[in-house]
Amino acid sequence: MIGNDIVDLNLAKTQSNWQRKGFLDKVFTKKEQKLISRTDDSFRMVWLLWSMKESAYKSYSRQNNIRFYAPRKFECEVNNLKGTVTINNTIYFTTSTISSNCIHTIATLNTKESITTDFFKLEN
């Protein structure tokens, strides 16, 4: 089972105020908030962690046939663009790609699964 998420960074800049009071506390664990505060590019770290959580959530919710909103239950660890997301003793392994326009993350249950993708652009 895999999960997949893409964050449009241009849209995130205009439609989300991640710096508003309470946002980080509602979405990220204390450990993740430390990652955000210690990086040179907090904006990208926020959306990288969000993409990791979303991709793991999509896999977890399909696997368990449930839907819920609890982003802090998904705890991320990241090293460069590889990471893990843990929820209820289930570990998802993530691989992310960052371009100037978006962040794309794939989450899998198995480190041996090799899934690659190229970014693509849809034109009207």
Coordinates of N, CA, C and O in Angstrom, one line a residue:
M1 N 0.9 -1.2 0.0 CA 0.0 0.0 0.0 C 0.9 1.2 0.0 O 1.8 1.3 0.8
I2 N 0.6 2.2 -0.9 CA 1.4 3.4 -0.9 C 0.5 4.6 -0.7 O -0.8 4.5 -0.9
G3 N 1.1 5.7 -0.4 CA 0.4 7.0 -0.3 C 1.2 8.0 -1.1 O 2.4 7.9 -1.3
N4 N 0.5 9.0 -1.6 CA 1.1 9.9 -2.5 C 0.6 11.3 -2.2 O -0.6 11.5 -1.9
D5 N 1.4 12.3 -2.2 CA 0.9 13.7 -1.9 C 1.8 14.7 -2.7 O 3.0 14.5 -2.8
I6 N 1.2 15.8 -3.2 CA 1.9 16.9 -3.8 C 1.4 18.2 -3.2 O 0.2 18.4 -3.1
V7 N 2.3 19.0 -2.8 CA 2.0 20.3 -2.3 C 2.5 21.3 -3.4 O 3.6 21.4 -3.8
D8 N 1.5 22.2 -3.8 CA 1.8 23.3 -4.7 C 2.4 24.4 -3.9 O 1.7 25.1 -3.1
L9 N 3.7 24.7 -4.0 CA 4.3 25.7 -3.2 C 3.8 27.1 -3.5 O 3.7 27.9 -2.6
N10 N 3.5 27.4 -4.7 CA 3.0 28.7 -5.1 C 1.7 28.9 -4.4 O 1.4 30.0 -3.9
L11 N 0.8 27.9 -4.5 CA -0.5 28.0 -3.8 C -0.4 28.1 -2.3 O -1.1 28.9 -1.7
A12 N 0.6 27.4 -1.7 CA 0.8 27.4 -0.3 C 1.2 28.8 0.1 O 0.8 29.3 1.2
K13 N 2.0 29.5 -0.7 CA 2.5 30.9 -0.4 C 1.3 31.8 -0.3 O 1.3 32.8 0.5
T14 N 0.3 31.7 -1.2 CA -0.8 32.6 -1.3 C -2.0 32.2 -0.4 O -2.8 33.1 0.0
Q15 N -2.2 31.0 -0.2 CA -3.5 30.5 0.5 C -3.3 30.0 1.9 O -4.3 29.6 2.5
S16 N -2.1 29.9 2.4 CA -1.9 29.4 3.7 C -1.0 30.3 4.5 O 0.0 30.7 4.0
N17 N -1.4 30.6 5.7 CA -0.6 31.3 6.6 C -0.1 30.4 7.7 O -0.6 30.4 8.8
W18 N 1.0 29.6 7.4 CA 1.5 28.6 8.4 C 2.1 29.3 9.6 O 2.3 28.7 10.7
Q19 N 2.3 30.6 9.6 CA 2.9 31.3 10.7 C 1.9 31.9 11.6 O 2.3 32.5 12.7
R20 N 0.6 31.7 11.3 CA -0.4 32.2 12.2 C -0.4 31.5 13.6 O 0.0 30.3 13.7
K21 N -0.8 32.2 14.6 CA -0.8 31.6 15.9 C -1.6 30.3 16.0 O -2.7 30.2 15.5
G22 N -1.0 29.3 16.6 CA -1.6 28.0 16.8 C -1.5 27.0 15.7 O -1.7 25.8 15.9
F23 N -1.1 27.4 14.5 CA -1.0 26.5 13.3 C 0.0 25.4 13.6 O -0.4 24.2 13.4
L24 N 1.2 25.7 13.9 CA 2.2 24.7 14.1 C 1.9 23.8 15.3 O 2.1 22.6 15.2
D25 N 1.3 24.3 16.4 CA 0.9 23.5 17.5 C -0.2 22.5 17.1 O -0.3 21.4 17.6
K26 N -1.1 22.9 16.2 CA -2.2 22.0 15.8 C -1.8 20.9 14.8 O -2.3 19.8 14.9
V27 N -0.8 21.2 14.1 CA -0.4 20.2 13.0 C 0.9 19.4 13.3 O 1.0 18.3 12.9
F28 N 1.8 20.0 14.0 CA 3.1 19.4 14.2 C 3.5 19.1 15.7 O 3.1 19.9 16.6
T29 N 4.2 18.0 15.9 CA 4.6 17.6 17.2 C 5.8 18.6 17.6 O 6.3 19.4 16.8
K30 N 6.1 18.6 18.9 CA 7.2 19.5 19.4 C 8.5 19.2 18.7 O 9.3 20.1 18.3
K31 N 8.8 17.9 18.4 CA 10.0 17.5 17.7 C 10.0 18.0 16.3 O 11.0 18.5 15.8
E32 N 8.9 18.0 15.6 CA 8.8 18.5 14.3 C 8.9 20.1 14.3 O 9.5 20.6 13.4
Q33 N 8.3 20.7 15.3 CA 8.4 22.1 15.4 C 9.9 22.6 15.6 O 10.3 23.6 15.1
K34 N 10.7 21.8 16.3 CA 12.1 22.0 16.4 C 12.8 22.0 15.1 O 13.6 22.8 14.7
L35 N 12.4 21.0 14.2 CA 13.0 20.9 12.9 C 12.7 22.1 12.1 O 13.6 22.7 11.4
I36 N 11.5 22.6 12.2 CA 11.0 23.7 11.4 C 11.8 25.0 11.9 O 12.2 25.8 11.1
S37 N 11.9 25.1 13.2 CA 12.6 26.4 13.7 C 14.1 26.4 13.5 O 14.7 27.4 13.4
R38 N 14.7 25.2 13.3 CA 16.2 25.1 13.1 C 16.7 25.1 11.7 O 17.8 25.1 11.5
T39 N 15.8 25.0 10.8 CA 16.2 24.9 9.4 C 16.3 26.3 8.8 O 15.7 27.3 9.2
D40 N 17.1 26.4 7.7 CA 17.2 27.7 7.0 C 16.0 28.1 6.2 O 15.8 29.3 5.9
D41 N 15.2 27.1 5.8 CA 14.0 27.4 5.0 C 12.8 26.8 5.7 O 12.3 25.7 5.3
S42 N 12.3 27.5 6.7 CA 11.1 27.0 7.5 C 9.9 26.7 6.6 O 9.2 25.7 6.8
F43 N 9.7 27.6 5.6 CA 8.5 27.4 4.7 C 8.6 26.0 4.0 O 7.6 25.3 4.1
R44 N 9.7 25.7 3.4 CA 9.8 24.4 2.7 C 9.7 23.2 3.7 O 9.2 22.2 3.4
M45 N 10.3 23.4 4.9 CA 10.2 22.3 5.9 C 8.8 22.0 6.4 O 8.4 20.9 6.5
V46 N 8.0 23.1 6.6 CA 6.6 22.9 6.9 C 5.9 22.1 5.9 O 5.2 21.1 6.2
W47 N 6.1 22.4 4.6 CA 5.3 21.7 3.6 C 5.9 20.4 3.2 O 5.2 19.5 2.8
L48 N 7.2 20.2 3.5 CA 7.8 18.8 3.4 C 7.2 17.9 4.4 O 6.7 16.8 4.1
L49 N 7.1 18.3 5.7 CA 6.6 17.5 6.7 C 5.1 17.3 6.5 O 4.6 16.2 6.7
W50 N 4.4 18.3 6.0 CA 2.9 18.2 5.7 C 2.8 17.1 4.6 O 1.9 16.2 4.7
S51 N 3.6 17.2 3.6 CA 3.5 16.2 2.5 C 3.8 14.8 3.0 O 3.1 13.8 2.5
M52 N 4.7 14.7 3.8 CA 5.0 13.3 4.4 C 3.8 12.8 5.2 O 3.4 11.7 5.1
K53 N 3.3 13.7 6.0 CA 2.1 13.3 6.9 C 0.9 12.9 6.0 O 0.3 11.9 6.2
E54 N 0.7 13.7 4.9 CA -0.5 13.4 4.0 C -0.3 12.1 3.3 O -1.2 11.4 3.1
S55 N 0.9 11.9 2.8 CA 1.1 10.6 2.0 C 1.0 9.4 2.9 O 0.4 8.4 2.5
A56 N 1.5 9.5 4.1 CA 1.3 8.4 5.1 C -0.2 8.2 5.5 O -0.7 7.1 5.6
Y57 N -0.8 9.4 5.7 CA -2.3 9.3 6.1 C -3.1 8.6 5.0 O -4.0 7.8 5.3
K58 N -2.8 8.9 3.7 CA -3.6 8.3 2.6 C -3.4 6.8 2.6 O -4.4 6.1 2.4
S59 N -2.2 6.4 2.8 CA -2.0 4.9 2.9 C -2.6 4.3 4.1 O -3.3 3.3 4.0
Y60 N -2.4 4.9 5.3 CA -3.0 4.4 6.5 C -4.5 4.4 6.5 O -5.1 3.4 6.9
S61 N -5.1 5.4 6.0 CA -6.6 5.5 6.0 C -7.2 4.4 5.0 O -8.2 3.8 5.3
R62 N -6.5 4.1 3.9 CA -7.0 3.1 3.0 C -6.8 1.7 3.6 O -7.6 0.8 3.6
Q63 N -5.6 1.6 4.2 CA -5.3 0.3 4.8 C -6.2 -0.1 6.0 O -6.6 -1.3 6.1
N64 N -6.7 0.9 6.7 CA -7.5 0.7 7.9 C -9.0 1.0 7.7 O -9.8 0.9 8.6
N65 N -9.3 1.5 6.5 CA -10.7 1.9 6.1 C -11.3 2.9 7.1 O -12.4 2.7 7.6
I66 N -10.5 3.9 7.5 CA -11.0 5.0 8.3 C -10.5 6.3 7.8 O -9.6 6.4 7.1
R67 N -11.3 7.3 8.2 CA -10.9 8.7 7.9 C -11.0 9.5 9.1 O -11.9 9.4 9.9
F68 N -10.0 10.4 9.3 CA -9.9 11.3 10.5 C -8.9 12.4 10.2 O -8.1 12.3 9.3
Y69 N -9.0 13.4 11.0 CA -8.1 14.5 10.9 C -7.3 14.6 12.2 O -7.9 15.0 13.3
A70 N -6.1 14.2 12.2 CA -5.2 14.2 13.4 C -3.8 14.2 13.0 O -3.0 13.3 13.2
P71 N -3.3 15.3 12.4 CA -2.0 15.3 11.8 C -0.9 15.1 12.9 O 0.2 14.6 12.5
R72 N -1.1 15.5 14.1 CA -0.1 15.3 15.1 C 0.1 13.9 15.5 O 1.2 13.5 16.1
K73 N -0.8 13.0 15.2 CA -0.6 11.6 15.4 C 0.4 11.0 14.5 O 0.9 9.9 14.7
F74 N 0.7 11.6 13.4 CA 1.7 11.2 12.4 C 3.0 11.9 12.7 O 3.1 13.1 12.5
E75 N 4.0 11.2 13.2 CA 5.2 11.9 13.6 C 6.3 11.6 12.5 O 6.6 10.4 12.2
C76 N 6.9 12.7 12.0 CA 7.9 12.6 11.0 C 9.3 12.7 11.5 O 9.6 13.4 12.5
E77 N 10.2 11.9 10.8 CA 11.6 12.1 11.0 C 12.1 12.2 9.6 O 11.7 11.4 8.7
V78 N 13.0 13.1 9.3 CA 13.5 13.3 8.0 C 15.0 13.5 7.9 O 15.5 14.2 8.8
N79 N 15.6 13.0 6.9 CA 17.1 13.2 6.7 C 17.2 13.4 5.2 O 17.0 12.5 4.4
N80 N 17.5 14.7 4.9 CA 17.4 15.1 3.5 C 16.0 14.9 2.9 O 15.1 15.4 3.5
L81 N 15.8 14.1 1.9 CA 14.5 13.9 1.4 C 13.9 12.5 1.7 O 12.9 12.1 1.1
K82 N 14.6 11.7 2.5 CA 14.1 10.4 2.9 C 13.7 10.6 4.4 O 14.3 11.3 5.2
G83 N 12.6 9.8 4.7 CA 12.1 9.9 6.1 C 11.2 8.8 6.5 O 11.0 7.8 5.7
T84 N 10.7 8.9 7.7 CA 9.7 8.0 8.2 C 8.6 8.8 8.8 O 8.8 9.9 9.3
V85 N 7.4 8.2 8.8 CA 6.3 8.7 9.5 C 5.7 7.6 10.3 O 5.4 6.5 9.7
T86 N 5.5 7.8 11.6 CA 5.0 6.8 12.5 C 3.6 7.1 13.0 O 3.4 8.3 13.4
I87 N 2.7 6.2 13.0 CA 1.4 6.3 13.6 C 1.0 4.9 14.2 O 1.1 3.9 13.5
N88 N 0.6 4.9 15.5 CA 0.2 3.7 16.1 C 1.1 2.5 15.8 O 0.6 1.4 15.4
N89 N 2.4 2.7 16.0 CA 3.4 1.6 15.8 C 3.5 1.2 14.4 O 4.1 0.1 14.1
T90 N 2.9 1.9 13.4 CA 3.1 1.6 12.0 C 4.1 2.6 11.4 O 3.9 3.8 11.6
I91 N 5.1 2.1 10.7 CA 6.1 3.0 10.2 C 6.0 3.1 8.6 O 5.9 2.0 8.0
Y92 N 5.8 4.3 8.1 CA 5.8 4.5 6.7 C 7.2 5.1 6.3 O 7.7 6.0 7.0
F93 N 7.7 4.6 5.2 CA 9.0 5.1 4.7 C 8.7 6.1 3.6 O 7.9 5.7 2.6
T94 N 9.2 7.3 3.6 CA 8.9 8.3 2.6 C 10.1 8.7 1.8 O 11.2 8.7 2.3
T95 N 9.8 9.1 0.6 CA 10.8 9.7 -0.3 C 10.1 10.9 -0.9 O 9.0 10.8 -1.4
S96 N 10.8 12.0 -0.8 CA 10.2 13.3 -1.3 C 11.1 13.8 -2.4 O 12.3 13.6 -2.5
T97 N 10.5 14.6 -3.3 CA 11.2 15.4 -4.3 C 10.7 16.8 -4.2 O 9.5 17.1 -4.1
I98 N 11.6 17.7 -4.2 CA 11.3 19.2 -4.2 C 11.8 19.9 -5.4 O 12.9 19.7 -5.8
S99 N 10.8 20.6 -6.0 CA 11.2 21.4 -7.2 C 10.9 22.9 -6.8 O 10.4 23.1 -5.7
S100 N 11.1 23.8 -7.7 CA 10.8 25.2 -7.3 C 9.3 25.4 -7.1 O 8.9 26.3 -6.5
N101 N 8.4 24.5 -7.7 CA 7.0 24.7 -7.7 C 6.3 23.8 -6.7 O 5.1 24.1 -6.3
C102 N 6.8 22.6 -6.4 CA 6.1 21.7 -5.6 C 7.0 20.7 -4.8 O 8.1 20.6 -5.0
I103 N 6.3 20.1 -3.8 CA 6.9 19.0 -3.1 C 6.1 17.8 -3.3 O 4.8 17.8 -3.2
H104 N 6.7 16.7 -3.7 CA 6.0 15.4 -3.9 C 6.6 14.3 -3.0 O 7.8 14.2 -2.9
T105 N 5.7 13.6 -2.3 CA 6.1 12.6 -1.4 C 5.3 11.3 -1.7 O 4.1 11.3 -1.9
I106 N 6.1 10.2 -1.6 CA 5.5 8.9 -1.7 C 5.8 8.2 -0.4 O 7.0 8.2 0.1
A107 N 4.8 7.5 0.2 CA 5.0 6.8 1.5 C 4.7 5.3 1.2 O 3.7 5.0 0.5
T108 N 5.5 4.4 1.7 CA 5.3 3.0 1.6 C 5.6 2.3 2.9 O 6.2 2.9 3.8
L109 N 5.0 1.1 3.0 CA 5.2 0.3 4.3 C 6.5 -0.4 4.3 O 6.9 -0.9 5.3
N110 N 7.1 -0.6 3.2 CA 8.3 -1.5 3.0 C 9.4 -0.7 2.4 O 9.3 -0.1 1.4
T111 N 10.6 -0.8 3.1 CA 11.8 -0.1 2.5 C 12.2 -0.7 1.2 O 12.9 0.0 0.5
K112 N 11.8 -1.9 0.9 CA 12.3 -2.5 -0.3 C 11.4 -2.1 -1.5 O 11.8 -2.4 -2.6
E113 N 10.3 -1.5 -1.3 CA 9.5 -1.1 -2.4 C 10.2 0.1 -3.0 O 10.6 1.0 -2.4
S114 N 10.4 0.0 -4.3 CA 11.1 1.1 -5.0 C 10.1 1.7 -6.0 O 9.7 1.1 -7.0
I115 N 9.7 2.9 -5.7 CA 8.7 3.6 -6.5 C 9.3 5.0 -6.9 O 9.8 5.7 -6.0
T116 N 9.4 5.2 -8.2 CA 9.9 6.5 -8.6 C 8.9 7.1 -9.5 O 8.0 6.5 -10.1
T117 N 9.0 8.4 -9.6 CA 8.1 9.2 -10.4 C 8.8 10.4 -10.9 O 9.8 10.9 -10.3
D118 N 8.3 10.9 -12.0 CA 8.8 12.2 -12.5 C 7.7 13.2 -12.4 O 6.5 12.9 -12.5
F119 N 8.0 14.4 -12.1 CA 7.0 15.5 -12.0 C 6.5 15.7 -13.4 O 7.2 15.6 -14.4
F120 N 5.3 16.1 -13.5 CA 4.7 16.4 -14.8 C 3.8 17.6 -14.7 O 3.4 18.0 -13.6
K121 N 3.6 18.3 -15.8 CA 2.8 19.5 -15.7 C 1.6 19.3 -16.7 O 1.7 18.9 -17.8
L122 N 0.4 19.6 -16.1 CA -0.8 19.5 -16.9 C -1.0 20.9 -17.5 O -1.0 21.9 -16.8
E123 N -1.3 20.9 -18.8 CA -1.6 22.2 -19.4 C -3.1 22.2 -19.9 O -3.6 21.2 -20.3
N124 N -3.7 23.4 -19.8 CA -5.1 23.5 -20.2 C -5.2 23.6 -21.7 O -4.4 24.0 -22.4

